[in-house]
Structure formats: C-alpha cells, structure tokens
Amino acid sequence: ASPDLELLSPKARGLLHFVGVGLGGTIERVAAEDRLREAQKLESLGVLSGGLAHDFNNLLGVALGNVSLVQESLATDHPLQAELTCIQQAIERGAGLTRQMLAYAGKSTPETVTVDLNRVVLELSGLVSPSLGKMVELRCELGQPGPTVVGDPTQLQQVLLNLITNAHEAINGQPGVITLKVDSLSVAAGAEWDVVPGRYAWITCQDDGCGIAPDKLARIFDPFFTTKERGSGLGLSTVLGVVRSHKGDVRVRSTLGQGCSIEVLLPMVTETPRPVIGAGPLVYVVDDEQQLLRVASRMLERLGFEVCAAGDGQELLDRLEQDHREVAAVLMDLSMPRLGGLEASRRLFESRPELPIVLMSGYDREDSLREGVQPNVKHFLAKPFRLEGLRAAMQTAVELPA
C-alpha cells in the first residue's frame, strides 16, 4: 500500500476504498452506456441504409441491366461501346457508394461479377505507387493468361490495398521492395490450404520489411490485433473476412528481420460460350418492380433460358400449380408486398423441394436472410447486377444452356 494510505486509520482507508470502488463502477457504467448509444446509432444507421440501398439499387439495377444487354448485343469494336462503358462505370460507382454506406453500418453484401485479377492489380498499382514514396518500389508479376474469379471487385481491390499497406508499414520508411504476384494454382485434396480441391487464382504480396515474430504470427488476423503503434488492427482481419466470403483462403509466411509473404487463394472461373437466346431450360423470374422484371427476363433470355415472369411470390405459386412443364430454376426478389421471396421459397420447398431458387435483393444478405433459408435456395444475388453476375448466380442453381 502507499505510505500515505498507511497514515490513515483502517476506517478511513475502508471509506476511501468504498469511494474508489463506487467511482470505478460509475466510470464503467458510463462507458457501457456510451458503447450502447453508439451501437444503437449504428443499428439505426443500418436500418436507414438498408431501406435506401434497396430502393436505390432497384433503380441502378434497371439501368445496369439494360446497359449490359446493349453491350452484349453490339460488336466489341462498335463505336457506342465506349459510351456504354462510361455509363456502366458511373452506375457501378453509384452501387459502390451504396456498398460503402452499408459497409460503414456493418451491412455490406458482396457483389458477384467476373473479375480479371491482372486488371485489378494494374489499376491499383497505378493508384498506389505514388503514395509509397521514392524509397519503396512496387513490383507486379502477372501470370499469363491472367486468372479470373467471381467476386466483388471493390472488396477484392480492398484486399490488395490492405496487403500493400501492411507491407509498406512493415518496411517502415526504409528502402524496400513490395512484390505483388498473380498466378494460378491447382489444389489437391488433403493440401494445406483450407479450400476444396480445384483451380485457384494465387495472389502473393511479399515484402522485405521487419517480418513478424513467431509468437505474433498466429494472431495477425485477429480483429483489433496490431503490431503497430497507430494501427487499427482491422486491415488483415478484413482481408481474411473478404477472402473467406469468396470461398478462398489466406496463408502467411514470415521470418523476423527478413520480411513477410501473404498468399491468397480465390476460386477461378472459366468463360462459358454464349448460348442461343431463349431456347434453353424454363426459368421463372419474380419481381414486383415491372421494369426490373422486364430487364431480368431479357437478361435470362440472353443467357439462353426460356423465361416466364410473375409479379410476386403468390402469383408464382399460382402459375406453377397450372404449369406442368419442367421448371429448371426460379430467380426471385426477396421483398414483395403480397408474398415475399423468403416465404415463397419455403412453400416451394414443401411442394417442389428439388426446384432450385436464386434470391435477389437490394437489401443486405445478412439482414434479409436472418431467419434462415431452405436448402432449395442456392444463391443470393445483390442488386444491381450485370449479365455476368446473373450468369454466375444462375450457374449455382442450374446448368447453363450450351
């Protein structure tokens, strides 16, 4: 005990201890109340963000779907392709802003489009290199042909940016080199990677910085764990979360004083041949927004499906009772006034458990599917989406027409 406290009588020391404990409890209670208020604010922001995102993404979905259809119908060297690309990029920036708003509120939904990783690396390196300073060189080694994956381009770019930032901070103002490699890798059963066997895009970010101590290596992906004085501890945990959401894996190799190498695997995809329009399996598309219903129908026809449209879940169920043809799949919106997609999918599971369903929504996936889904729901498609995003989603439910 403090010498000053020893001079006090036992009764006085007891009273002081009581006051100290009471004050400590008050401080803890105030801190807890502050945390609760912040959580409530974030939850309110999330509810508001979800509603805005749904309506905004419906509008963007109509625009992006139509642009995607026009692009597909024109030759690649058509003069209008440049203007259409500008429109597409503007729409996608709007969708990106929506995703950022949802991410800030903790309600982000991964988009699924075909992503050329070589292109992402080249675009990002051009933006990042000037900010690294003259003492750090960023080298890009790109495999040929470049691997393609299905995922959210904004999130994948964030993964690469976080890896580069982590490497730059490890070099810590000294002369150094950051090497970003993109290649492909075949993973066999029983391999050290935590993924299913198959072909994967293989990204490696290597630096010659300070390295990571062995006792800290196992914790670097933990949220809020950091080895830096001013670090947030969220950079690498974000990397792991995004990669896992894309059905990939991350591995780290490091020697203290000799640098660090972080490797990322993402499932590769292959291009599919363009099908004959509207001559394939029968698919029902369901949405209460008529413009979205029309554009989604045209996109499915472009993928080669025969398409029937319904305005909500109840109309779908009524139509299916009378339609005795073989239905390959259902593409259905989640939020509809009379009968939404989640309840309709549950009823379909009772009557047609083998019928695969793809749900789509402008809301967040986690919020939308909080109550759970039946096994017949094969995929969640975030609005707005391009033709290749719809193609990837439908591939999870049904074999695409040849």
Short mmCIF file of C-alpha atoms in Angstrom, two decimals:
data_model
loop_
_atom_site.label_atom_id
_atom_site.label_comp_id
_atom_site.label_asym_id
_atom_site.label_seq_id
_atom_site.Cartn_x
_atom_site.Cartn_y
_atom_site.Cartn_z
CA ALA A 1 0.00 0.00 0.00
CA SER A 2 1.02 3.64 -0.43
CA PRO A 3 2.86 5.19 2.60
CA ASP A 4 0.29 7.98 2.58
CA LEU A 5 -2.53 5.45 2.92
CA GLU A 6 -0.73 3.76 5.83
CA LEU A 7 -1.11 7.02 7.81
CA LEU A 8 -4.91 6.75 7.56
CA SER A 9 -6.98 4.84 10.08
CA PRO A 10 -8.46 1.49 8.98
CA LYS A 11 -11.92 3.09 8.95
CA ALA A 12 -10.70 5.93 6.71
CA ARG A 13 -8.92 3.51 4.38
CA GLY A 14 -12.11 1.44 4.15
CA LEU A 15 -14.16 4.51 3.30
CA LEU A 16 -11.61 5.54 0.65
CA HIS A 17 -11.71 2.03 -0.83
CA PHE A 18 -15.52 2.17 -0.92
CA VAL A 19 -15.45 5.53 -2.70
CA GLY A 20 -12.85 4.25 -5.17
CA VAL A 21 -14.84 1.13 -5.99
CA GLY A 22 -18.01 3.21 -6.40
CA LEU A 23 -16.25 5.68 -8.67
CA GLY A 24 -14.78 2.85 -10.73
CA GLY A 25 -18.23 1.30 -11.11
CA THR A 26 -19.68 4.63 -12.18
CA ILE A 27 -16.97 5.10 -14.81
CA GLU A 28 -17.53 1.58 -16.15
CA ARG A 29 -21.31 2.16 -16.26
CA VAL A 30 -20.89 5.46 -18.14
CA ALA A 31 -18.53 3.77 -20.61
CA ALA A 32 -21.01 0.92 -21.12
CA GLU A 33 -23.84 3.41 -21.70
CA ASP A 34 -21.70 5.24 -24.27
CA ARG A 35 -20.99 1.97 -26.08
CA LEU A 36 -24.71 1.12 -26.05
CA ARG A 37 -25.62 4.52 -27.52
CA GLU A 38 -23.03 4.10 -30.26
CA ALA A 39 -24.37 0.62 -31.05
CA GLN A 40 -27.93 1.98 -31.21
CA LYS A 41 -26.81 4.77 -33.54
CA LEU A 42 -25.09 2.24 -35.78
CA GLU A 43 -28.15 0.00 -35.78
CA SER A 44 -30.38 2.95 -36.72
CA LEU A 45 -27.97 3.86 -39.50
CA GLY A 46 -28.06 0.27 -40.67
CA VAL A 47 -31.87 0.22 -40.86
CA LEU A 48 -31.89 3.52 -42.77
CA SER A 49 -29.06 2.36 -45.03
CA GLY A 50 -30.83 -0.89 -45.83
CA GLY A 51 -34.02 0.86 -46.92
CA LEU A 52 -32.20 3.42 -49.03
CA ALA A 53 -29.98 0.76 -50.57
CA HIS A 54 -32.97 -1.36 -51.59
CA ASP A 55 -34.74 1.45 -53.46
CA PHE A 56 -31.55 2.89 -54.92
CA ASN A 57 -30.26 -0.49 -56.05
CA ASN A 58 -33.57 -1.27 -57.77
CA LEU A 59 -33.14 1.89 -59.88
CA LEU A 60 -29.50 1.10 -60.58
CA GLY A 61 -30.44 -2.48 -61.43
CA VAL A 62 -32.74 -1.36 -64.25
CA ALA A 63 -30.06 0.93 -65.68
CA LEU A 64 -27.17 -1.51 -65.34
CA GLY A 65 -29.15 -4.44 -66.69
CA ASN A 66 -30.18 -2.56 -69.82
CA VAL A 67 -26.65 -1.26 -70.43
CA SER A 68 -25.30 -4.78 -70.03
CA LEU A 69 -27.80 -6.13 -72.56
CA VAL A 70 -26.94 -3.45 -75.13
CA GLN A 71 -23.22 -4.08 -74.68
CA GLU A 72 -23.69 -7.80 -75.23
CA SER A 73 -25.72 -7.22 -78.40
CA LEU A 74 -23.10 -4.96 -80.03
CA ALA A 75 -19.77 -5.96 -81.52
CA THR A 76 -16.81 -5.29 -79.24
CA ASP A 77 -15.45 -2.66 -81.66
CA HIS A 78 -18.78 -0.84 -82.07
CA PRO A 79 -18.43 2.95 -81.63
CA LEU A 80 -21.08 3.00 -78.90
CA GLN A 81 -19.16 0.60 -76.65
CA ALA A 82 -17.03 3.42 -75.24
CA GLU A 83 -20.07 5.49 -74.26
CA LEU A 84 -21.83 2.46 -72.82
CA THR A 85 -18.74 1.64 -70.77
CA CYS A 86 -18.78 5.17 -69.32
CA ILE A 87 -22.45 4.76 -68.36
CA GLN A 88 -21.73 1.36 -66.83
CA GLN A 89 -18.82 2.73 -64.79
CA ALA A 90 -20.96 5.60 -63.49
CA ILE A 91 -23.71 3.18 -62.43
CA GLU A 92 -21.18 0.91 -60.74
CA ARG A 93 -19.70 3.87 -58.86
CA GLY A 94 -23.20 4.60 -57.58
CA ALA A 95 -23.55 0.98 -56.49
CA GLY A 96 -20.11 1.22 -54.89
CA LEU A 97 -21.23 4.21 -52.83
CA THR A 98 -24.22 2.21 -51.64
CA ARG A 99 -21.95 -0.68 -50.62
CA GLN A 100 -19.64 1.72 -48.77
CA MET A 101 -22.61 3.12 -46.86
CA LEU A 102 -23.72 -0.39 -45.92
CA ALA A 103 -20.16 -1.41 -45.03
CA TYR A 104 -19.85 1.57 -42.69
CA ALA A 105 -23.04 0.41 -40.98
CA GLY A 106 -21.77 -3.18 -40.90
CA LYS A 107 -24.27 -4.36 -43.53
CA SER A 108 -22.28 -4.91 -46.72
CA THR A 109 -23.23 -7.51 -49.31
CA PRO A 110 -20.64 -8.96 -51.69
CA GLU A 111 -21.38 -8.38 -55.37
CA THR A 112 -20.67 -11.22 -57.78
CA VAL A 113 -19.20 -10.38 -61.17
CA THR A 114 -16.34 -11.82 -63.20
CA VAL A 115 -13.12 -10.08 -62.15
CA ASP A 116 -9.84 -10.06 -64.11
CA LEU A 117 -7.26 -10.01 -61.31
CA ASN A 118 -4.44 -8.82 -63.57
CA ARG A 119 -6.51 -5.78 -64.47
CA VAL A 120 -7.35 -5.06 -60.81
CA VAL A 121 -3.66 -5.26 -59.84
CA LEU A 122 -2.55 -2.97 -62.67
CA GLU A 123 -5.23 -0.38 -61.91
CA LEU A 124 -4.46 -0.44 -58.19
CA SER A 125 -0.68 -0.28 -58.62
CA GLY A 126 -1.03 2.85 -60.74
CA LEU A 127 -3.00 4.50 -57.94
CA VAL A 128 -0.91 3.28 -55.01
CA SER A 129 2.69 3.54 -56.27
CA PRO A 130 2.99 7.35 -55.92
CA SER A 131 1.88 7.19 -52.27
CA LEU A 132 4.58 4.66 -51.31
CA GLY A 133 7.37 7.21 -51.66
CA LYS A 134 10.65 7.10 -53.56
CA MET A 135 12.30 4.56 -51.24
CA VAL A 136 9.76 1.77 -51.78
CA GLU A 137 9.31 0.02 -55.13
CA LEU A 138 6.08 -1.82 -56.00
CA ARG A 139 6.68 -4.65 -58.47
CA CYS A 140 3.86 -6.51 -60.21
CA GLU A 141 4.42 -10.00 -61.64
CA LEU A 142 1.33 -11.08 -63.57
CA GLY A 143 0.66 -14.58 -64.82
CA GLN A 144 -0.43 -15.03 -68.44
CA PRO A 145 -3.22 -15.53 -69.13
CA GLY A 146 -4.48 -13.69 -66.08
CA PRO A 147 -6.79 -15.67 -63.78
CA THR A 148 -10.42 -14.59 -63.43
CA VAL A 149 -12.58 -15.02 -60.34
CA VAL A 150 -16.19 -14.32 -59.42
CA GLY A 151 -16.47 -11.77 -56.65
CA ASP A 152 -16.91 -8.19 -55.56
CA PRO A 153 -14.30 -6.04 -57.38
CA THR A 154 -14.46 -3.33 -54.72
CA GLN A 155 -13.81 -5.81 -51.91
CA LEU A 156 -11.05 -7.60 -53.83
CA GLN A 157 -9.36 -4.27 -54.51
CA GLN A 158 -9.61 -3.53 -50.78
CA VAL A 159 -7.88 -6.85 -50.04
CA LEU A 160 -4.95 -5.95 -52.30
CA LEU A 161 -4.77 -2.42 -50.89
CA ASN A 162 -4.68 -3.74 -47.31
CA LEU A 163 -1.90 -6.19 -48.21
CA ILE A 164 0.18 -3.45 -49.85
CA THR A 165 -0.44 -1.10 -46.92
CA ASN A 166 0.61 -3.78 -44.44
CA ALA A 167 3.81 -4.44 -46.42
CA HIS A 168 4.60 -0.72 -46.68
CA GLU A 169 4.21 -0.26 -42.93
CA ALA A 170 6.47 -3.26 -42.30
CA ILE A 171 9.24 -1.63 -44.36
CA ASN A 172 8.80 1.39 -42.04
CA GLY A 173 10.46 4.17 -44.02
CA GLN A 174 13.48 2.12 -45.10
CA PRO A 175 14.44 1.31 -48.71
CA GLY A 176 12.48 -1.75 -49.76
CA VAL A 177 10.54 -3.70 -52.36
CA ILE A 178 6.92 -4.89 -52.33
CA THR A 179 6.21 -7.63 -54.87
CA LEU A 180 2.65 -8.42 -55.90
CA LYS A 181 2.37 -11.69 -57.85
CA VAL A 182 -0.71 -13.08 -59.60
CA ASP A 183 -0.71 -16.67 -60.84
CA SER A 184 -2.87 -19.80 -60.76
CA LEU A 185 -2.57 -22.94 -58.65
CA SER A 186 -4.15 -26.39 -58.61
CA VAL A 187 -5.07 -27.52 -55.10
CA ALA A 188 -5.39 -31.24 -54.48
CA ALA A 189 -7.37 -32.98 -51.75
CA GLY A 190 -5.54 -33.00 -48.43
CA ALA A 191 -3.44 -29.94 -49.25
CA GLU A 192 -2.51 -27.45 -46.51
CA TRP A 193 -4.97 -24.91 -47.90
CA ASP A 194 -8.42 -24.74 -46.30
CA VAL A 195 -10.31 -24.91 -49.62
CA VAL A 196 -11.98 -27.56 -51.74
CA PRO A 197 -9.81 -29.11 -54.47
CA GLY A 198 -9.72 -27.23 -57.76
CA ARG A 199 -8.10 -24.40 -59.72
CA TYR A 200 -7.42 -21.16 -57.86
CA ALA A 201 -6.12 -17.69 -58.53
CA TRP A 202 -2.97 -17.33 -56.42
CA ILE A 203 -2.03 -13.86 -55.16
CA THR A 204 1.18 -13.26 -53.22
CA CYS A 205 2.19 -10.00 -51.54
CA GLN A 206 5.83 -10.15 -50.42
CA ASP A 207 7.94 -7.52 -48.65
CA ASP A 208 11.48 -7.27 -47.30
CA GLY A 209 10.45 -5.45 -44.14
CA CYS A 210 10.83 -6.25 -40.46
CA GLY A 211 8.93 -9.54 -40.50
CA ILE A 212 6.62 -10.87 -37.79
CA ALA A 213 7.67 -12.55 -34.55
CA PRO A 214 6.61 -16.22 -34.28
CA ASP A 215 4.54 -15.58 -31.15
CA LYS A 216 2.51 -12.94 -33.00
CA LEU A 217 2.15 -14.75 -36.33
CA ALA A 218 -0.90 -16.77 -35.28
CA ARG A 219 -2.78 -13.62 -34.16
CA ILE A 220 -2.28 -11.23 -37.07
CA PHE A 221 -5.76 -11.93 -38.48
CA ASP A 222 -7.48 -11.34 -35.14
CA PRO A 223 -9.69 -8.22 -35.12
CA PHE A 224 -8.03 -5.24 -33.39
CA PHE A 225 -4.69 -7.05 -33.01
CA THR A 226 -1.85 -4.89 -34.31
CA THR A 227 1.93 -4.73 -34.04
CA LYS A 228 1.95 -1.03 -34.93
CA GLU A 229 1.65 1.94 -32.59
CA ARG A 230 -1.12 3.60 -34.61
CA GLY A 231 -2.64 0.56 -36.27
CA SER A 232 -6.36 -0.22 -36.05
CA GLY A 233 -5.86 -3.98 -36.20
CA LEU A 234 -8.57 -4.31 -38.85
CA GLY A 235 -6.56 -4.43 -42.09
CA LEU A 236 -5.64 -8.12 -42.16
CA SER A 237 -8.82 -9.26 -40.40
CA THR A 238 -10.71 -7.56 -43.24
CA VAL A 239 -8.53 -9.44 -45.74
CA LEU A 240 -9.39 -12.76 -44.12
CA GLY A 241 -13.10 -11.96 -43.93
CA VAL A 242 -13.36 -10.93 -47.57
CA VAL A 243 -11.32 -13.89 -48.82
CA ARG A 244 -13.36 -16.37 -46.77
CA SER A 245 -16.61 -14.82 -48.07
CA HIS A 246 -15.28 -15.52 -51.58
CA LYS A 247 -14.62 -19.18 -50.61
CA GLY A 248 -10.85 -18.68 -50.58
CA ASP A 249 -8.04 -18.92 -48.04
CA VAL A 250 -5.07 -16.91 -46.74
CA ARG A 251 -1.65 -18.10 -45.61
CA VAL A 252 1.27 -16.18 -44.05
CA ARG A 253 4.98 -16.93 -44.09
CA SER A 254 7.41 -14.70 -42.22
CA THR A 255 10.88 -14.65 -40.71
CA LEU A 256 11.70 -11.94 -38.20
CA GLY A 257 14.03 -9.42 -39.79
CA GLN A 258 13.67 -10.91 -43.29
CA GLY A 259 10.21 -9.85 -44.41
CA CYS A 260 6.78 -11.37 -44.84
CA SER A 261 4.81 -13.15 -47.57
CA ILE A 262 1.00 -13.28 -47.52
CA GLU A 263 -0.67 -15.63 -50.02
CA VAL A 264 -4.33 -15.56 -51.04
CA LEU A 265 -6.29 -18.20 -52.95
CA LEU A 266 -9.55 -17.39 -54.75
CA PRO A 267 -11.60 -19.88 -56.83
CA MET A 268 -11.03 -19.44 -60.56
CA VAL A 269 -13.81 -19.40 -63.16
CA THR A 270 -13.79 -20.22 -66.83
CA GLU A 271 -15.69 -18.41 -69.56
CA THR A 272 -18.83 -20.07 -70.89
CA PRO A 273 -19.85 -19.96 -74.55
CA ARG A 274 -22.69 -17.59 -75.48
CA PRO A 275 -25.95 -19.57 -75.60
CA VAL A 276 -28.78 -19.44 -78.10
CA ILE A 277 -31.23 -16.79 -76.84
CA GLY A 278 -34.40 -18.15 -75.21
CA ALA A 279 -34.00 -21.75 -76.37
CA GLY A 280 -32.96 -23.46 -73.15
CA PRO A 281 -34.46 -24.62 -69.84
CA LEU A 282 -37.50 -22.87 -68.39
CA VAL A 283 -36.85 -20.33 -65.63
CA TYR A 284 -39.36 -18.24 -63.69
CA VAL A 285 -38.36 -14.69 -62.73
CA VAL A 286 -40.34 -12.96 -59.96
CA ASP A 287 -40.27 -9.26 -59.01
CA ASP A 288 -42.91 -6.66 -58.16
CA GLU A 289 -40.91 -3.90 -59.92
CA GLN A 290 -42.10 -4.15 -63.53
CA GLN A 291 -39.03 -2.52 -65.06
CA LEU A 292 -36.71 -4.87 -63.18
CA LEU A 293 -38.90 -7.80 -64.13
CA ARG A 294 -38.58 -6.93 -67.83
CA VAL A 295 -34.83 -6.37 -67.78
CA ALA A 296 -34.18 -9.53 -65.72
CA SER A 297 -36.32 -11.53 -68.17
CA ARG A 298 -34.32 -10.21 -71.12
CA MET A 299 -31.04 -10.98 -69.38
CA LEU A 300 -32.13 -14.56 -68.67
CA GLU A 301 -33.19 -14.94 -72.31
CA ARG A 302 -29.77 -13.67 -73.35
CA LEU A 303 -28.25 -16.44 -71.22
CA GLY A 304 -30.30 -18.93 -73.22
CA PHE A 305 -33.22 -19.63 -70.89
CA GLU A 306 -36.90 -19.74 -71.72
CA VAL A 307 -38.47 -17.26 -69.30
CA CYS A 308 -41.82 -16.86 -67.57
CA ALA A 309 -42.47 -13.80 -65.38
CA ALA A 310 -44.52 -13.36 -62.20
CA GLY A 311 -45.26 -10.21 -60.21
CA ASP A 312 -44.88 -11.67 -56.69
CA GLY A 313 -44.50 -14.91 -54.77
CA GLN A 314 -48.21 -15.69 -54.71
CA GLU A 315 -48.53 -15.29 -58.47
CA LEU A 316 -45.54 -17.61 -58.87
CA LEU A 317 -47.17 -20.31 -56.74
CA ASP A 318 -50.46 -19.96 -58.62
CA ARG A 319 -48.70 -20.16 -62.00
CA LEU A 320 -46.66 -23.20 -61.01
CA GLU A 321 -49.82 -25.08 -59.97
CA GLN A 322 -51.08 -24.76 -63.55
CA ASP A 323 -47.73 -25.08 -65.35
CA HIS A 324 -46.89 -28.76 -65.86
CA ARG A 325 -43.68 -28.13 -67.78
CA GLU A 326 -40.30 -28.90 -66.23
CA VAL A 327 -39.03 -25.75 -64.49
CA ALA A 328 -35.25 -25.55 -64.15
CA ALA A 329 -34.97 -22.72 -61.59
CA VAL A 330 -36.58 -19.62 -60.07
CA LEU A 331 -35.00 -16.16 -59.85
CA MET A 332 -36.99 -14.27 -57.21
CA ASP A 333 -36.86 -10.94 -55.37
CA LEU A 334 -36.88 -11.05 -51.58
CA SER A 335 -39.04 -8.04 -50.79
CA MET A 336 -42.50 -8.04 -52.40
CA PRO A 337 -45.79 -6.69 -50.96
CA ARG A 338 -48.13 -9.69 -51.15
CA LEU A 339 -45.77 -12.64 -50.70
CA GLY A 340 -42.01 -12.18 -50.45
CA GLY A 341 -39.30 -14.43 -51.77
CA LEU A 342 -38.33 -15.98 -48.44
CA GLU A 343 -41.82 -17.25 -47.60
CA ALA A 344 -42.45 -18.29 -51.22
CA SER A 345 -39.24 -20.32 -51.21
CA ARG A 346 -40.36 -22.07 -48.00
CA ARG A 347 -43.70 -23.02 -49.57
CA LEU A 348 -41.95 -24.20 -52.72
CA PHE A 349 -39.65 -26.38 -50.63
CA GLU A 350 -42.74 -28.18 -49.33
CA SER A 351 -44.25 -28.76 -52.78
CA ARG A 352 -41.16 -28.85 -55.04
CA PRO A 353 -38.08 -29.40 -52.85
CA GLU A 354 -35.90 -30.17 -55.88
CA LEU A 355 -36.58 -26.79 -57.58
CA PRO A 356 -33.52 -24.52 -57.11
CA ILE A 357 -34.07 -20.86 -56.24
CA VAL A 358 -31.86 -17.79 -56.58
CA LEU A 359 -32.95 -14.91 -54.35
CA MET A 360 -32.12 -11.31 -55.29
CA SER A 361 -32.41 -8.09 -53.31
CA GLY A 362 -31.17 -4.56 -52.87
CA TYR A 363 -31.09 -5.19 -49.13
CA ASP A 364 -28.16 -6.73 -47.29
CA ARG A 365 -27.80 -10.51 -47.39
CA GLU A 366 -27.40 -10.98 -43.63
CA ASP A 367 -30.42 -8.83 -42.78
CA SER A 368 -32.55 -10.40 -45.49
CA LEU A 369 -31.73 -14.00 -44.60
CA ARG A 370 -31.57 -13.58 -40.81
CA GLU A 371 -34.42 -16.05 -40.32
CA GLY A 372 -32.65 -18.64 -42.42
CA VAL A 373 -33.43 -20.23 -45.77
CA GLN A 374 -34.48 -23.62 -47.04
CA PRO A 375 -31.96 -25.88 -48.83
CA ASN A 376 -33.62 -25.09 -52.16
CA VAL A 377 -32.15 -21.54 -52.04
CA LYS A 378 -28.83 -21.86 -53.87
CA HIS A 379 -27.61 -18.27 -54.11
CA PHE A 380 -28.21 -14.67 -53.04
CA LEU A 381 -27.78 -12.09 -55.82
CA ALA A 382 -27.24 -8.47 -54.78
CA LYS A 383 -28.82 -5.71 -56.88
CA PRO A 384 -27.75 -4.10 -59.12
CA PHE A 385 -26.09 -6.82 -61.20
CA ARG A 386 -24.63 -7.15 -64.67
CA LEU A 387 -25.17 -10.00 -67.09
CA GLU A 388 -22.05 -11.85 -65.94
CA GLY A 389 -23.18 -11.51 -62.32
CA LEU A 390 -26.52 -13.09 -63.19
CA ARG A 391 -24.73 -15.79 -65.17
CA ALA A 392 -22.57 -16.69 -62.17
CA ALA A 393 -25.59 -16.76 -59.85
CA MET A 394 -27.65 -18.98 -62.15
CA GLN A 395 -24.71 -21.38 -62.52
CA THR A 396 -25.05 -22.18 -58.81
CA ALA A 397 -28.63 -23.36 -59.37
CA VAL A 398 -28.79 -24.88 -62.84
CA GLU A 399 -26.55 -25.88 -65.72
CA LEU A 400 -26.46 -23.04 -68.22
CA PRO A 401 -27.63 -23.75 -71.78
CA ALA A 402 -24.83 -24.74 -74.13
#
